[in-house]
Amino acid sequence: YKGKYKKKELEAYWEYECTPKTRGKPKAAKPEPKAKAKAKAKAKAEPKAKAEPKAKVKAKAKAKAPKEIDPEKDEKLAKAIAEVIPYFPFKKLEKFYDIQGLLHHPKLVNAMCAVMARRFRKMKVTKICGFEARGFLFTPVALKLGVPFIMLRKAGKMPNTISSGPYTKEYEGVDEICVQKGAIVKEDKVVLIDDLVATGGTLCAGIKLMEACEATVVECACMVELKALNGREKCLKAGAESVWGFISEDLLNTKAELPDDYKDDGQK
């Protein structure tokens, strides 16, 4: 283009090209963002108007909560569980209640653990302690509460332990219960849990262990309480704040069907 355009014409051309302009769009088109802003404002305002029904739904949910602690509902559950727990002549006892029957029914197990968790949540427990071995079946209670589950085991079964010292078992013989050092700390609020309350020997050994760890036993809890053996009184005397059994022995009337070659081979 040398010599074709004058200097002033070139300067005018590049000034035109390099200056930002809204080509082909009238200035009147700029109000569009305001329209969008108004639309957004209306959209934000609409959910606020609909917030009231949600509040009503929450209020209704709160109103239904008391039904979960209906004693009649818990009584029906207790009867349903009792029906699937048979008793055997075992360990020289006329009636040995076999919890394996309940474990064939996962929904009942879950419902049982839910009842326990609901009860213990009100007590603000910090740990659940289960006795070897059937007490370990209630680990889901701790999971539902979101607190640690602590194993209380027989002597020689785990390292670095504190011992309860020897105690007389519910049936026959002497045993010893241990907890790992540091598992229970000062001011812990614990529940001792097992499948049943019988003579209270095992539970009392657990209470001594918790006392040695400077923890409080807010409750000794079991699925079944054998009231005739007076375990409740022994546990309260040993230092437990409360003793609770969900199912009364009166409901346990399911006799096991024994084979012809059945033998009482229970070990002491």
mmCIF file of C-alpha atoms in Angstrom:
data_model
loop_
_atom_site.group_PDB
_atom_site.id
_atom_site.type_symbol
_atom_site.label_atom_id
_atom_site.label_comp_id
_atom_site.label_asym_id
_atom_site.label_seq_id
_atom_site.Cartn_x
_atom_site.Cartn_y
_atom_site.Cartn_z
ATOM 1 C CA TYR A 1 0.000 0.000 0.000
ATOM 2 C CA LYS A 2 3.020 2.272 -0.172
ATOM 3 C CA GLY A 3 2.052 5.563 -1.696
ATOM 4 C CA LYS A 4 -1.585 4.622 -2.097
ATOM 5 C CA TYR A 5 -2.876 6.149 1.217
ATOM 6 C CA LYS A 6 -1.804 9.261 2.981
ATOM 7 C CA LYS A 7 -0.445 9.172 6.510
ATOM 8 C CA LYS A 8 -3.517 10.809 8.021
ATOM 9 C CA GLU A 9 -5.800 8.329 6.322
ATOM 10 C CA LEU A 10 -3.798 5.395 7.733
ATOM 11 C CA GLU A 11 -3.872 6.864 11.243
ATOM 12 C CA ALA A 12 -7.635 7.343 10.996
ATOM 13 C CA TYR A 13 -8.082 3.754 9.785
ATOM 14 C CA TRP A 14 -6.050 2.153 12.618
ATOM 15 C CA GLU A 15 -7.695 4.365 15.204
ATOM 16 C CA TYR A 16 -11.055 3.123 13.957
ATOM 17 C CA GLU A 17 -9.926 -0.519 13.989
ATOM 18 C CA CYS A 18 -8.291 -0.435 17.463
ATOM 19 C CA THR A 19 -11.056 1.445 19.265
ATOM 20 C CA PRO A 20 -13.578 -0.935 21.032
ATOM 21 C CA LYS A 21 -17.040 -0.392 19.639
ATOM 22 C CA THR A 22 -20.415 -2.197 19.902
ATOM 23 C CA ARG A 23 -20.702 -2.818 16.214
ATOM 24 C CA GLY A 24 -24.125 -3.640 14.919
ATOM 25 C CA LYS A 25 -25.671 -3.473 18.427
ATOM 26 C CA PRO A 26 -27.678 -0.444 19.444
ATOM 27 C CA LYS A 27 -27.000 1.137 22.816
ATOM 28 C CA ALA A 28 -30.570 0.421 23.797
ATOM 29 C CA ALA A 29 -29.707 -3.298 24.075
ATOM 30 C CA LYS A 30 -27.741 -2.761 27.329
ATOM 31 C CA PRO A 31 -30.804 -2.965 29.643
ATOM 32 C CA GLU A 32 -30.863 -6.789 29.116
ATOM 33 C CA PRO A 33 -28.693 -7.501 32.239
ATOM 34 C CA LYS A 34 -31.222 -5.586 34.346
ATOM 35 C CA ALA A 35 -33.995 -7.816 33.051
ATOM 36 C CA LYS A 36 -31.924 -10.849 33.954
ATOM 37 C CA ALA A 37 -31.273 -9.435 37.407
ATOM 38 C CA LYS A 38 -35.001 -8.944 37.947
ATOM 39 C CA ALA A 39 -35.669 -12.514 36.814
ATOM 40 C CA LYS A 40 -33.067 -13.841 39.250
ATOM 41 C CA ALA A 41 -34.540 -11.753 42.054
ATOM 42 C CA LYS A 42 -37.980 -13.212 41.343
ATOM 43 C CA ALA A 43 -36.524 -16.737 41.261
ATOM 44 C CA LYS A 44 -34.899 -16.195 44.662
ATOM 45 C CA ALA A 45 -38.091 -14.775 46.081
ATOM 46 C CA GLU A 46 -40.217 -17.751 45.022
ATOM 47 C CA PRO A 47 -38.505 -20.432 47.223
ATOM 48 C CA LYS A 48 -38.947 -18.190 50.278
ATOM 49 C CA ALA A 49 -42.669 -18.181 49.692
ATOM 50 C CA LYS A 50 -42.643 -22.006 49.551
ATOM 51 C CA ALA A 51 -40.577 -22.429 52.720
ATOM 52 C CA GLU A 52 -43.655 -22.581 54.954
ATOM 53 C CA PRO A 53 -44.822 -26.061 53.824
ATOM 54 C CA LYS A 54 -41.363 -27.471 54.681
ATOM 55 C CA ALA A 55 -41.660 -26.111 58.195
ATOM 56 C CA LYS A 56 -45.020 -27.835 58.511
ATOM 57 C CA VAL A 57 -43.490 -31.151 57.390
ATOM 58 C CA LYS A 58 -40.785 -30.856 60.045
ATOM 59 C CA ALA A 59 -43.377 -30.076 62.669
ATOM 60 C CA LYS A 60 -45.335 -33.172 61.690
ATOM 61 C CA ALA A 61 -42.168 -35.306 61.904
ATOM 62 C CA LYS A 62 -41.536 -34.051 65.428
ATOM 63 C CA ALA A 63 -45.095 -34.862 66.388
ATOM 64 C CA LYS A 64 -44.583 -38.500 65.333
ATOM 65 C CA ALA A 65 -41.455 -38.982 67.467
ATOM 66 C CA PRO A 66 -43.271 -40.091 70.667
ATOM 67 C CA LYS A 67 -44.687 -43.123 68.812
ATOM 68 C CA GLU A 68 -41.144 -44.554 68.625
ATOM 69 C CA ILE A 69 -41.060 -44.933 72.394
ATOM 70 C CA ASP A 70 -44.489 -46.545 72.641
ATOM 71 C CA PRO A 71 -44.244 -49.203 75.391
ATOM 72 C CA GLU A 72 -46.850 -51.342 73.599
ATOM 73 C CA LYS A 73 -44.629 -51.426 70.509
ATOM 74 C CA ASP A 74 -41.649 -52.513 72.605
ATOM 75 C CA GLU A 75 -43.777 -55.172 74.289
ATOM 76 C CA LYS A 76 -44.743 -56.627 70.905
ATOM 77 C CA LEU A 77 -41.075 -56.728 69.932
ATOM 78 C CA ALA A 78 -40.163 -58.440 73.221
ATOM 79 C CA LYS A 79 -42.780 -61.139 72.581
ATOM 80 C CA ALA A 80 -41.605 -61.637 68.992
ATOM 81 C CA ILE A 81 -37.998 -62.088 70.171
ATOM 82 C CA ALA A 82 -39.020 -64.449 72.983
ATOM 83 C CA GLU A 83 -40.791 -66.720 70.509
ATOM 84 C CA VAL A 84 -37.580 -67.394 68.571
ATOM 85 C CA ILE A 85 -35.341 -68.081 71.591
ATOM 86 C CA PRO A 86 -35.699 -71.770 72.478
ATOM 87 C CA TYR A 87 -34.490 -73.314 75.711
ATOM 88 C CA PHE A 88 -32.467 -76.517 76.056
ATOM 89 C CA PRO A 89 -31.517 -78.768 78.972
ATOM 90 C CA PHE A 90 -27.872 -77.704 79.036
ATOM 91 C CA LYS A 91 -25.019 -77.327 81.533
ATOM 92 C CA LYS A 92 -27.180 -79.204 84.070
ATOM 93 C CA LEU A 93 -29.851 -76.505 83.765
ATOM 94 C CA GLU A 94 -33.422 -77.344 82.883
ATOM 95 C CA LYS A 95 -33.703 -74.177 80.791
ATOM 96 C CA PHE A 96 -30.700 -72.779 78.933
ATOM 97 C CA TYR A 97 -31.848 -70.000 76.595
ATOM 98 C CA ASP A 98 -30.163 -70.204 73.194
ATOM 99 C CA ILE A 99 -29.647 -66.788 71.599
ATOM 100 C CA GLN A 100 -28.743 -68.448 68.290
ATOM 101 C CA GLY A 101 -32.475 -68.682 67.627
ATOM 102 C CA LEU A 102 -32.705 -64.882 67.531
ATOM 103 C CA LEU A 103 -29.717 -64.583 65.192
ATOM 104 C CA HIS A 104 -31.714 -66.389 62.497
ATOM 105 C CA HIS A 105 -33.873 -63.234 62.330
ATOM 106 C CA PRO A 106 -31.759 -60.189 61.347
ATOM 107 C CA LYS A 107 -34.678 -57.747 61.477
ATOM 108 C CA LEU A 108 -35.436 -58.679 65.083
ATOM 109 C CA VAL A 109 -31.757 -58.337 66.026
ATOM 110 C CA ASN A 110 -31.640 -54.884 64.443
ATOM 111 C CA ALA A 111 -34.854 -53.836 66.190
ATOM 112 C CA MET A 112 -33.495 -55.059 69.541
ATOM 113 C CA CYS A 113 -30.286 -53.056 69.091
ATOM 114 C CA ALA A 114 -32.323 -49.996 68.089
ATOM 115 C CA VAL A 115 -34.321 -50.196 71.333
ATOM 116 C CA MET A 116 -31.093 -50.381 73.336
ATOM 117 C CA ALA A 117 -29.482 -47.503 71.439
ATOM 118 C CA ARG A 118 -32.558 -45.337 71.976
ATOM 119 C CA ARG A 119 -32.415 -46.017 75.715
ATOM 120 C CA PHE A 120 -28.669 -45.421 76.106
ATOM 121 C CA ARG A 121 -28.673 -42.235 74.019
ATOM 122 C CA LYS A 122 -30.712 -40.528 76.743
ATOM 123 C CA MET A 123 -28.058 -41.542 79.281
ATOM 124 C CA LYS A 124 -25.300 -39.874 77.218
ATOM 125 C CA VAL A 125 -23.027 -42.900 77.487
ATOM 126 C CA THR A 126 -19.474 -42.580 76.181
ATOM 127 C CA LYS A 127 -18.743 -46.305 75.692
ATOM 128 C CA ILE A 128 -20.489 -49.669 75.404
ATOM 129 C CA CYS A 129 -18.727 -52.631 77.058
ATOM 130 C CA GLY A 130 -19.665 -56.161 75.977
ATOM 131 C CA PHE A 131 -18.743 -59.422 77.700
ATOM 132 C CA GLU A 132 -17.138 -62.304 75.856
ATOM 133 C CA ALA A 133 -18.680 -63.857 73.923
ATOM 134 C CA ARG A 134 -22.412 -63.256 73.548
ATOM 135 C CA GLY A 135 -22.143 -59.640 74.672
ATOM 136 C CA PHE A 136 -20.192 -58.990 71.457
ATOM 137 C CA LEU A 137 -23.383 -59.627 69.476
ATOM 138 C CA PHE A 138 -24.606 -56.192 70.580
ATOM 139 C CA THR A 139 -21.819 -54.275 68.846
ATOM 140 C CA PRO A 140 -24.455 -52.633 66.558
ATOM 141 C CA VAL A 141 -25.743 -50.730 69.597
ATOM 142 C CA ALA A 142 -22.437 -48.844 69.785
ATOM 143 C CA LEU A 143 -22.498 -48.266 66.024
ATOM 144 C CA LYS A 144 -25.978 -46.742 66.225
ATOM 145 C CA LEU A 145 -24.826 -44.455 69.045
ATOM 146 C CA GLY A 146 -21.516 -43.573 67.400
ATOM 147 C CA VAL A 147 -19.499 -44.518 70.496
ATOM 148 C CA PRO A 148 -16.637 -47.048 70.948
ATOM 149 C CA PHE A 149 -17.395 -50.697 71.704
ATOM 150 C CA ILE A 150 -15.036 -52.129 74.342
ATOM 151 C CA MET A 151 -14.465 -55.882 74.644
ATOM 152 C CA LEU A 152 -14.411 -57.422 78.116
ATOM 153 C CA ARG A 153 -12.586 -60.711 77.590
ATOM 154 C CA LYS A 154 -11.429 -63.706 79.585
ATOM 155 C CA ALA A 155 -7.890 -63.744 80.961
ATOM 156 C CA GLY A 156 -5.150 -64.482 78.427
ATOM 157 C CA LYS A 157 -7.239 -63.553 75.366
ATOM 158 C CA MET A 158 -5.728 -60.123 74.603
ATOM 159 C CA PRO A 159 -2.542 -58.173 75.499
ATOM 160 C CA ASN A 160 -1.911 -55.305 77.920
ATOM 161 C CA THR A 161 -4.904 -55.812 80.194
ATOM 162 C CA ILE A 162 -6.333 -55.010 83.614
ATOM 163 C CA SER A 163 -7.996 -57.943 85.396
ATOM 164 C CA SER A 164 -11.131 -58.084 87.520
ATOM 165 C CA GLY A 165 -9.683 -60.907 89.579
ATOM 166 C CA PRO A 166 -11.400 -64.327 89.866
ATOM 167 C CA TYR A 167 -15.189 -64.532 90.193
ATOM 168 C CA THR A 168 -17.777 -67.325 90.310
ATOM 169 C CA LYS A 169 -19.532 -67.872 87.002
ATOM 170 C CA GLU A 170 -23.310 -68.011 86.521
ATOM 171 C CA TYR A 171 -23.305 -71.777 86.095
ATOM 172 C CA GLU A 172 -20.232 -73.419 87.675
ATOM 173 C CA GLY A 173 -16.538 -72.720 88.073
ATOM 174 C CA VAL A 174 -14.370 -69.617 88.400
ATOM 175 C CA ASP A 175 -13.405 -67.154 85.704
ATOM 176 C CA GLU A 176 -11.680 -63.795 85.208
ATOM 177 C CA ILE A 177 -12.595 -60.762 83.072
ATOM 178 C CA CYS A 178 -10.075 -58.325 81.565
ATOM 179 C CA VAL A 179 -10.118 -55.003 79.728
ATOM 180 C CA GLN A 180 -7.273 -53.472 77.741
ATOM 181 C CA LYS A 181 -5.373 -50.669 79.465
ATOM 182 C CA GLY A 182 -6.453 -47.243 78.250
ATOM 183 C CA ALA A 183 -9.692 -48.495 76.693
ATOM 184 C CA ILE A 184 -11.676 -47.039 79.603
ATOM 185 C CA VAL A 185 -10.642 -43.687 81.054
ATOM 186 C CA LYS A 186 -11.578 -41.563 84.042
ATOM 187 C CA GLU A 187 -15.126 -40.124 83.958
ATOM 188 C CA ASP A 188 -16.300 -42.457 81.164
ATOM 189 C CA LYS A 189 -20.024 -43.244 81.374
ATOM 190 C CA VAL A 190 -20.360 -46.882 80.337
ATOM 191 C CA VAL A 191 -23.041 -49.506 79.826
ATOM 192 C CA LEU A 192 -22.134 -53.134 80.546
ATOM 193 C CA ILE A 193 -24.027 -55.347 78.120
ATOM 194 C CA ASP A 194 -24.592 -59.108 77.885
ATOM 195 C CA ASP A 195 -27.247 -61.487 76.612
ATOM 196 C CA LEU A 196 -28.805 -62.084 80.045
ATOM 197 C CA VAL A 197 -28.693 -61.179 83.718
ATOM 198 C CA ALA A 198 -28.480 -64.373 85.784
ATOM 199 C CA THR A 199 -26.660 -64.498 89.138
ATOM 200 C CA GLY A 200 -24.851 -61.252 88.328
ATOM 201 C CA GLY A 201 -21.363 -62.713 88.819
ATOM 202 C CA THR A 202 -20.005 -61.668 85.425
ATOM 203 C CA LEU A 203 -21.616 -58.226 85.573
ATOM 204 C CA CYS A 204 -20.257 -57.569 89.075
ATOM 205 C CA ALA A 205 -16.751 -58.446 87.838
ATOM 206 C CA GLY A 206 -17.232 -55.904 85.061
ATOM 207 C CA ILE A 207 -18.384 -53.279 87.556
ATOM 208 C CA LYS A 208 -15.162 -53.797 89.548
ATOM 209 C CA LEU A 209 -13.122 -53.334 86.390
ATOM 210 C CA MET A 210 -14.871 -50.045 85.588
ATOM 211 C CA GLU A 211 -14.358 -48.877 89.153
ATOM 212 C CA ALA A 212 -10.620 -49.583 88.811
ATOM 213 C CA CYS A 213 -10.620 -47.408 85.655
ATOM 214 C CA GLU A 214 -12.503 -44.612 87.530
ATOM 215 C CA ALA A 215 -15.486 -44.900 85.183
ATOM 216 C CA THR A 216 -19.204 -44.869 86.021
ATOM 217 C CA VAL A 217 -21.455 -47.820 85.192
ATOM 218 C CA VAL A 218 -24.693 -46.054 84.300
ATOM 219 C CA GLU A 219 -26.392 -49.364 83.552
ATOM 220 C CA CYS A 220 -26.004 -53.131 83.354
ATOM 221 C CA ALA A 221 -28.155 -54.046 80.376
ATOM 222 C CA CYS A 222 -29.210 -57.424 79.038
ATOM 223 C CA MET A 223 -31.741 -58.810 76.627
ATOM 224 C CA VAL A 224 -33.165 -61.249 79.200
ATOM 225 C CA GLU A 225 -33.369 -60.946 82.980
ATOM 226 C CA LEU A 226 -33.692 -64.083 85.106
ATOM 227 C CA LYS A 227 -35.239 -62.394 88.129
ATOM 228 C CA ALA A 228 -35.332 -65.511 90.321
ATOM 229 C CA LEU A 229 -31.505 -65.507 90.547
ATOM 230 C CA ASN A 230 -31.383 -61.989 92.103
ATOM 231 C CA GLY A 231 -28.617 -60.722 89.839
ATOM 232 C CA ARG A 232 -30.162 -57.247 89.799
ATOM 233 C CA GLU A 233 -29.675 -56.689 93.524
ATOM 234 C CA LYS A 234 -26.048 -57.865 93.364
ATOM 235 C CA CYS A 235 -25.217 -55.492 90.525
ATOM 236 C CA LEU A 236 -26.799 -52.494 92.252
ATOM 237 C CA LYS A 237 -24.927 -53.331 95.451
ATOM 238 C CA ALA A 238 -21.657 -53.599 93.476
ATOM 239 C CA GLY A 239 -22.070 -50.035 92.194
ATOM 240 C CA ALA A 240 -24.183 -50.039 89.023
ATOM 241 C CA GLU A 241 -26.593 -47.107 88.828
ATOM 242 C CA SER A 242 -29.239 -49.204 87.082
ATOM 243 C CA VAL A 243 -30.009 -52.724 85.848
ATOM 244 C CA TRP A 244 -32.268 -53.347 82.850
ATOM 245 C CA GLY A 245 -33.528 -56.409 81.007
ATOM 246 C CA PHE A 246 -35.673 -56.020 77.905
ATOM 247 C CA ILE A 247 -37.399 -59.425 78.031
ATOM 248 C CA SER A 248 -38.915 -61.040 81.093
ATOM 249 C CA GLU A 249 -38.279 -64.750 81.571
ATOM 250 C CA ASP A 250 -42.055 -65.240 81.710
ATOM 251 C CA LEU A 251 -42.178 -64.728 77.926
ATOM 252 C CA LEU A 252 -39.577 -67.408 77.137
ATOM 253 C CA ASN A 253 -41.770 -70.459 76.635
ATOM 254 C CA THR A 254 -40.360 -71.950 73.426
ATOM 255 C CA LYS A 255 -39.053 -75.439 74.127
ATOM 256 C CA ALA A 256 -36.372 -76.693 71.743
ATOM 257 C CA GLU A 257 -37.133 -79.778 69.672
ATOM 258 C CA LEU A 258 -34.491 -82.288 70.759
ATOM 259 C CA PRO A 259 -33.224 -85.144 68.573
ATOM 260 C CA ASP A 260 -33.296 -88.681 69.945
ATOM 261 C CA ASP A 261 -29.528 -88.701 70.437
ATOM 262 C CA TYR A 262 -29.374 -85.335 72.280
ATOM 263 C CA LYS A 263 -26.793 -85.098 75.076
ATOM 264 C CA ASP A 264 -25.988 -82.334 77.525
ATOM 265 C CA ASP A 265 -22.385 -81.762 76.438
ATOM 266 C CA GLY A 266 -22.040 -78.301 77.985
ATOM 267 C CA GLN A 267 -18.624 -77.459 79.389
ATOM 268 C CA LYS A 268 -18.268 -75.765 82.737
#
